[in-house]
Amino acid sequence: GYNDINVTLTDDAAWKLTGDSMVTNLTAKSSAITAAKPATITVYGTLTLDGKPVTGTTKVGNVTYKVIPATISDYTDVVAGKWYEKELTYVLENGLMLGNGTKFNPNSSMTRQQLATILWRAAGSPVVDTKLTFKDASSISPSMVGAVKWAVSKGIINGYSDDTFRPTRAVTRQQMALMLFRQSGEKAPEDAKLDAFTDASAITAGAVDAFRWATAKGVMNGSNGRLNPGATLTRIQGAAMLARYLGAK
């Protein structure tokens, strides 16, 4: 049958298929899913097997996985022809972001653990052997722990001075710029300036180079002459910045 939620099989979980099935997103070890006879799992979103993203059609034993990426038309609150069409199409087709049922929720905020997961997917969902020592590590969504481990190990996202991670805290535009800048491993162009933005002085000193890089690369454009560094990042803004960073054409 069809399961309209994310399905994550933990290390000791097993799924014995008795027939074809459909799910939204699926994360599991390939050895955890078996079938006595040929069966197909259709994934309407993202498929992660053994820590790696899988696209298209693949077969493991008797189980065939068919991944069908989401499209703009799958959601009722975003439409083609808007300023975000190219970027949103890119992140959906590449399984980097998904909605919830028939909603993409473009104006909702993006949390720290969600952003870590999106950047992790963009990096190829690498597996890292590290331990999270944050006092609130247990509050990180189980399906996102691997992504947070990777992001923290790479210095892309850090904890707070009180030794917490705060996984559900909303991300700001400044934080998004910083995380993409760190992941890129690049330096801000020497001639990149922020003079054109009237609120450039509101940028934290440690994030100035990130904004110089982001604006020079076209990752962040601002709105009405403002960068709004402290504003909460919306999902559609995050999708646009990520797609531009990855070079969506």
Tab-separated table of C-alpha atoms in Angstrom:
chain	number	residue	atom	x	y	z
A	1	GLY	CA	0.000	0.000	0.000
A	2	TYR	CA	0.860	3.714	0.046
A	3	ASN	CA	2.461	5.315	3.087
A	4	ASP	CA	2.321	9.130	2.927
A	5	ILE	CA	5.141	9.678	5.438
A	6	ASN	CA	8.903	9.335	5.561
A	7	VAL	CA	9.912	5.732	6.220
A	8	THR	CA	13.193	5.215	8.067
A	9	LEU	CA	14.277	1.718	9.054
A	10	THR	CA	16.630	1.668	12.024
A	11	ASP	CA	19.551	-0.749	12.235
A	12	ASP	CA	17.513	-3.548	13.770
A	13	ALA	CA	14.377	-3.030	11.670
A	14	ALA	CA	13.316	-5.239	8.779
A	15	TRP	CA	10.682	-4.995	6.072
A	16	LYS	CA	9.547	-8.190	4.374
A	17	LEU	CA	7.609	-7.267	1.274
A	18	THR	CA	4.631	-9.391	0.323
A	19	GLY	CA	3.828	-7.321	-2.758
A	20	ASP	CA	4.394	-3.982	-4.450
A	21	SER	CA	4.386	-0.885	-2.245
A	22	MET	CA	4.497	2.911	-2.510
A	23	VAL	CA	6.035	5.358	-0.036
A	24	THR	CA	6.969	9.018	0.053
A	25	ASN	CA	10.614	8.908	1.224
A	26	LEU	CA	12.572	5.851	2.230
A	27	THR	CA	15.821	5.500	4.173
A	28	ALA	CA	17.156	2.044	5.002
A	29	LYS	CA	19.917	-0.485	4.686
A	30	SER	CA	19.387	-2.487	1.520
A	31	SER	CA	19.728	-5.697	3.523
A	32	ALA	CA	16.790	-4.699	5.742
A	33	ILE	CA	14.247	-4.947	2.921
A	34	THR	CA	13.611	-8.367	1.447
A	35	ALA	CA	10.995	-10.165	-0.606
A	36	ALA	CA	10.340	-13.860	-1.235
A	37	LYS	CA	9.360	-13.051	-4.806
A	38	PRO	CA	9.918	-10.015	-7.078
A	39	ALA	CA	8.327	-6.832	-5.723
A	40	THR	CA	8.628	-3.121	-6.450
A	41	ILE	CA	8.765	-0.180	-4.071
A	42	THR	CA	7.850	3.090	-5.764
A	43	VAL	CA	9.332	6.057	-3.907
A	44	TYR	CA	7.651	9.396	-4.561
A	45	GLY	CA	10.467	11.540	-3.220
A	46	THR	CA	13.939	10.496	-2.075
A	47	LEU	CA	15.473	7.075	-1.568
A	48	THR	CA	18.548	6.567	0.585
A	49	LEU	CA	20.034	3.061	0.709
A	50	ASP	CA	23.083	2.252	2.802
A	51	GLY	CA	23.646	5.949	3.412
A	52	LYS	CA	23.678	6.894	-0.276
A	53	PRO	CA	20.991	8.648	-2.333
A	54	VAL	CA	19.510	6.529	-5.108
A	55	THR	CA	17.783	7.857	-8.223
A	56	GLY	CA	16.033	6.202	-11.128
A	57	THR	CA	15.463	2.458	-10.882
A	58	THR	CA	17.674	0.000	-9.039
A	59	LYS	CA	17.315	-3.627	-7.955
A	60	VAL	CA	18.587	-5.348	-4.810
A	61	GLY	CA	17.744	-9.030	-4.669
A	62	ASN	CA	14.039	-9.444	-5.382
A	63	VAL	CA	13.308	-5.820	-4.570
A	64	THR	CA	13.162	-3.211	-7.318
A	65	TYR	CA	13.196	0.432	-6.266
A	66	LYS	CA	11.649	3.005	-8.571
A	67	VAL	CA	12.231	6.623	-7.617
A	68	ILE	CA	9.864	9.255	-8.974
A	69	PRO	CA	11.032	12.753	-8.009
A	70	ALA	CA	8.497	15.365	-7.017
A	71	THR	CA	7.523	18.196	-9.374
A	72	ILE	CA	6.012	21.632	-8.815
A	73	SER	CA	2.640	20.351	-9.987
A	74	ASP	CA	2.582	17.905	-7.067
A	75	TYR	CA	2.025	20.803	-4.659
A	76	THR	CA	-0.929	23.129	-4.386
A	77	ASP	CA	0.890	26.088	-2.827
A	78	VAL	CA	3.566	26.657	-5.502
A	79	VAL	CA	3.028	27.234	-9.206
A	80	ALA	CA	5.092	27.221	-12.374
A	81	GLY	CA	5.921	30.581	-13.910
A	82	LYS	CA	6.934	32.255	-10.663
A	83	TRP	CA	10.408	33.646	-9.919
A	84	TYR	CA	11.387	30.431	-8.168
A	85	GLU	CA	10.363	27.949	-10.890
A	86	LYS	CA	13.846	27.044	-12.136
A	87	GLU	CA	15.388	26.732	-8.692
A	88	LEU	CA	12.492	24.822	-7.138
A	89	THR	CA	12.378	22.436	-10.071
A	90	TYR	CA	16.083	21.760	-9.582
A	91	VAL	CA	15.885	20.894	-5.882
A	92	LEU	CA	12.795	18.736	-6.403
A	93	GLU	CA	14.192	16.807	-9.359
A	94	ASN	CA	17.398	16.134	-7.451
A	95	GLY	CA	15.587	15.028	-4.309
A	96	LEU	CA	17.154	17.755	-2.180
A	97	MET	CA	13.884	19.118	-0.803
A	98	LEU	CA	10.360	17.786	-0.520
A	99	GLY	CA	7.005	18.992	0.660
A	100	ASN	CA	4.541	17.469	3.075
A	101	GLY	CA	1.692	15.753	1.262
A	102	THR	CA	0.285	18.247	-1.243
A	103	LYS	CA	1.996	21.246	0.367
A	104	PHE	CA	5.525	22.526	-0.186
A	105	ASN	CA	5.060	25.229	2.469
A	106	PRO	CA	7.240	27.787	0.653
A	107	ASN	CA	6.911	30.481	3.303
A	108	SER	CA	7.562	28.270	6.309
A	109	SER	CA	10.888	28.529	8.097
A	110	MET	CA	13.719	26.043	7.699
A	111	THR	CA	15.228	24.488	10.799
A	112	ARG	CA	18.895	23.809	11.491
A	113	GLN	CA	18.543	20.046	11.201
A	114	GLN	CA	16.546	20.401	7.980
A	115	LEU	CA	19.192	22.604	6.396
A	116	ALA	CA	21.946	20.226	7.489
A	117	THR	CA	20.035	17.400	5.809
A	118	ILE	CA	19.564	19.326	2.570
A	119	LEU	CA	23.261	20.235	2.374
A	120	TRP	CA	24.165	16.632	3.214
A	121	ARG	CA	22.019	15.349	0.358
A	122	ALA	CA	23.634	17.865	-1.979
A	123	ALA	CA	27.050	16.514	-0.938
A	124	GLY	CA	26.020	12.957	-1.806
A	125	SER	CA	24.860	11.849	1.654
A	126	PRO	CA	28.331	10.864	2.924
A	127	VAL	CA	28.596	8.652	5.996
A	128	VAL	CA	30.895	9.910	8.759
A	129	ASP	CA	31.984	8.064	11.860
A	130	THR	CA	31.682	10.708	14.540
A	131	LYS	CA	29.789	11.223	17.758
A	132	LEU	CA	27.522	14.143	18.556
A	133	THR	CA	28.239	15.425	22.056
A	134	PHE	CA	25.642	18.173	22.243
A	135	LYS	CA	23.509	18.100	25.375
A	136	ASP	CA	20.385	17.997	23.219
A	137	ALA	CA	21.707	15.506	20.634
A	138	SER	CA	18.872	13.127	21.493
A	139	SER	CA	16.349	15.687	20.223
A	140	ILE	CA	17.719	15.544	16.679
A	141	SER	CA	15.350	13.679	14.368
A	142	PRO	CA	16.669	10.101	13.907
A	143	SER	CA	16.461	10.425	10.120
A	144	MET	CA	18.637	13.556	10.243
A	145	VAL	CA	21.332	12.465	12.691
A	146	GLY	CA	23.665	11.289	9.925
A	147	ALA	CA	23.331	14.624	8.143
A	148	VAL	CA	24.013	16.617	11.305
A	149	LYS	CA	27.067	14.472	12.070
A	150	TRP	CA	28.436	15.221	8.616
A	151	ALA	CA	27.688	18.962	8.766
A	152	VAL	CA	29.264	19.321	12.197
A	153	SER	CA	32.339	17.261	11.260
A	154	LYS	CA	32.897	19.507	8.233
A	155	GLY	CA	32.508	22.701	10.234
A	156	ILE	CA	29.530	23.729	8.131
A	157	ILE	CA	27.234	24.075	11.107
A	158	ASN	CA	28.234	24.530	14.728
A	159	GLY	CA	26.612	24.243	18.116
A	160	TYR	CA	25.984	27.002	20.635
A	161	SER	CA	28.152	28.154	23.527
A	162	ASP	CA	25.959	26.257	26.001
A	163	ASP	CA	26.851	22.982	24.232
A	164	THR	CA	23.465	22.622	22.533
A	165	PHE	CA	22.659	22.153	18.864
A	166	ARG	CA	19.036	23.352	18.875
A	167	PRO	CA	17.974	21.271	15.863
A	168	THR	CA	14.529	22.820	15.470
A	169	ARG	CA	15.620	26.451	15.682
A	170	ALA	CA	14.824	28.434	12.534
A	171	VAL	CA	17.727	29.380	10.264
A	172	THR	CA	18.346	33.011	9.297
A	173	ARG	CA	19.449	34.261	5.903
A	174	GLN	CA	22.850	35.082	7.383
A	175	GLN	CA	23.261	31.546	8.702
A	176	MET	CA	22.355	30.105	5.309
A	177	ALA	CA	24.957	32.287	3.612
A	178	LEU	CA	27.558	31.179	6.151
A	179	MET	CA	26.807	27.486	5.757
A	180	LEU	CA	26.965	27.565	1.966
A	181	PHE	CA	30.172	29.611	2.137
A	182	ARG	CA	31.769	27.093	4.483
A	183	GLN	CA	30.675	24.156	2.352
A	184	SER	CA	32.067	25.758	-0.802
A	185	GLY	CA	35.558	26.014	0.657
A	186	GLU	CA	36.033	29.138	-1.458
A	187	LYS	CA	37.139	32.648	-0.567
A	188	ALA	CA	35.196	35.829	-1.183
A	189	PRO	CA	36.400	37.653	-4.316
A	190	GLU	CA	38.725	40.481	-3.346
A	191	ASP	CA	36.714	43.033	-5.300
A	192	ALA	CA	33.318	41.924	-3.963
A	193	LYS	CA	31.551	44.679	-2.036
A	194	LEU	CA	28.258	45.124	-0.237
A	195	ASP	CA	27.907	48.865	-0.777
A	196	ALA	CA	24.762	48.406	-2.854
A	197	PHE	CA	22.817	47.057	0.125
A	198	THR	CA	21.436	49.537	2.617
A	199	ASP	CA	21.524	47.126	5.547
A	200	ALA	CA	25.042	45.778	5.030
A	201	SER	CA	26.038	47.218	8.418
A	202	ALA	CA	23.617	44.760	10.072
A	203	ILE	CA	25.718	41.791	8.974
A	204	THR	CA	27.738	40.211	11.775
A	205	ALA	CA	31.479	40.760	11.293
A	206	GLY	CA	32.121	37.033	10.966
A	207	ALA	CA	29.594	36.735	8.148
A	208	VAL	CA	30.698	39.642	5.943
A	209	ASP	CA	32.886	37.470	3.702
A	210	ALA	CA	30.074	34.958	3.363
A	211	PHE	CA	27.759	37.676	2.057
A	212	ARG	CA	30.465	39.104	-0.195
A	213	TRP	CA	30.890	35.624	-1.654
A	214	ALA	CA	27.152	34.892	-1.884
A	215	THR	CA	26.288	38.138	-3.659
A	216	ALA	CA	29.266	37.948	-6.009
A	217	LYS	CA	28.333	34.392	-6.972
A	218	GLY	CA	24.671	35.250	-7.453
A	219	VAL	CA	23.662	32.864	-4.669
A	220	MET	CA	21.951	35.690	-2.798
A	221	ASN	CA	20.498	38.759	-4.501
A	222	GLY	CA	18.717	40.627	-1.758
A	223	SER	CA	15.356	42.353	-1.988
A	224	ASN	CA	14.705	46.046	-2.560
A	225	GLY	CA	18.329	46.848	-1.884
A	226	ARG	CA	18.412	44.897	1.382
A	227	LEU	CA	20.000	41.590	2.362
A	228	ASN	CA	17.913	41.125	5.526
A	229	PRO	CA	20.604	39.046	7.248
A	230	GLY	CA	18.641	38.524	10.462
A	231	ALA	CA	15.397	37.554	8.760
A	232	THR	CA	14.185	33.982	9.038
A	233	LEU	CA	15.013	31.961	5.941
A	234	THR	CA	11.917	30.621	4.207
A	235	ARG	CA	11.884	27.272	2.456
A	236	ILE	CA	11.497	28.848	-0.972
A	237	GLN	CA	14.406	31.211	-0.311
A	238	GLY	CA	16.497	28.274	0.844
A	239	ALA	CA	15.596	26.311	-2.279
A	240	ALA	CA	16.569	29.232	-4.499
A	241	MET	CA	19.899	29.836	-2.751
A	242	LEU	CA	20.805	26.155	-2.776
A	243	ALA	CA	19.980	25.731	-6.464
A	244	ARG	CA	21.979	28.814	-7.413
A	245	TYR	CA	24.893	27.587	-5.327
A	246	LEU	CA	24.823	24.213	-7.063
A	247	GLY	CA	24.618	25.866	-10.444
A	248	ALA	CA	21.068	25.200	-11.576
A	249	LYS	CA	20.711	26.082	-15.233
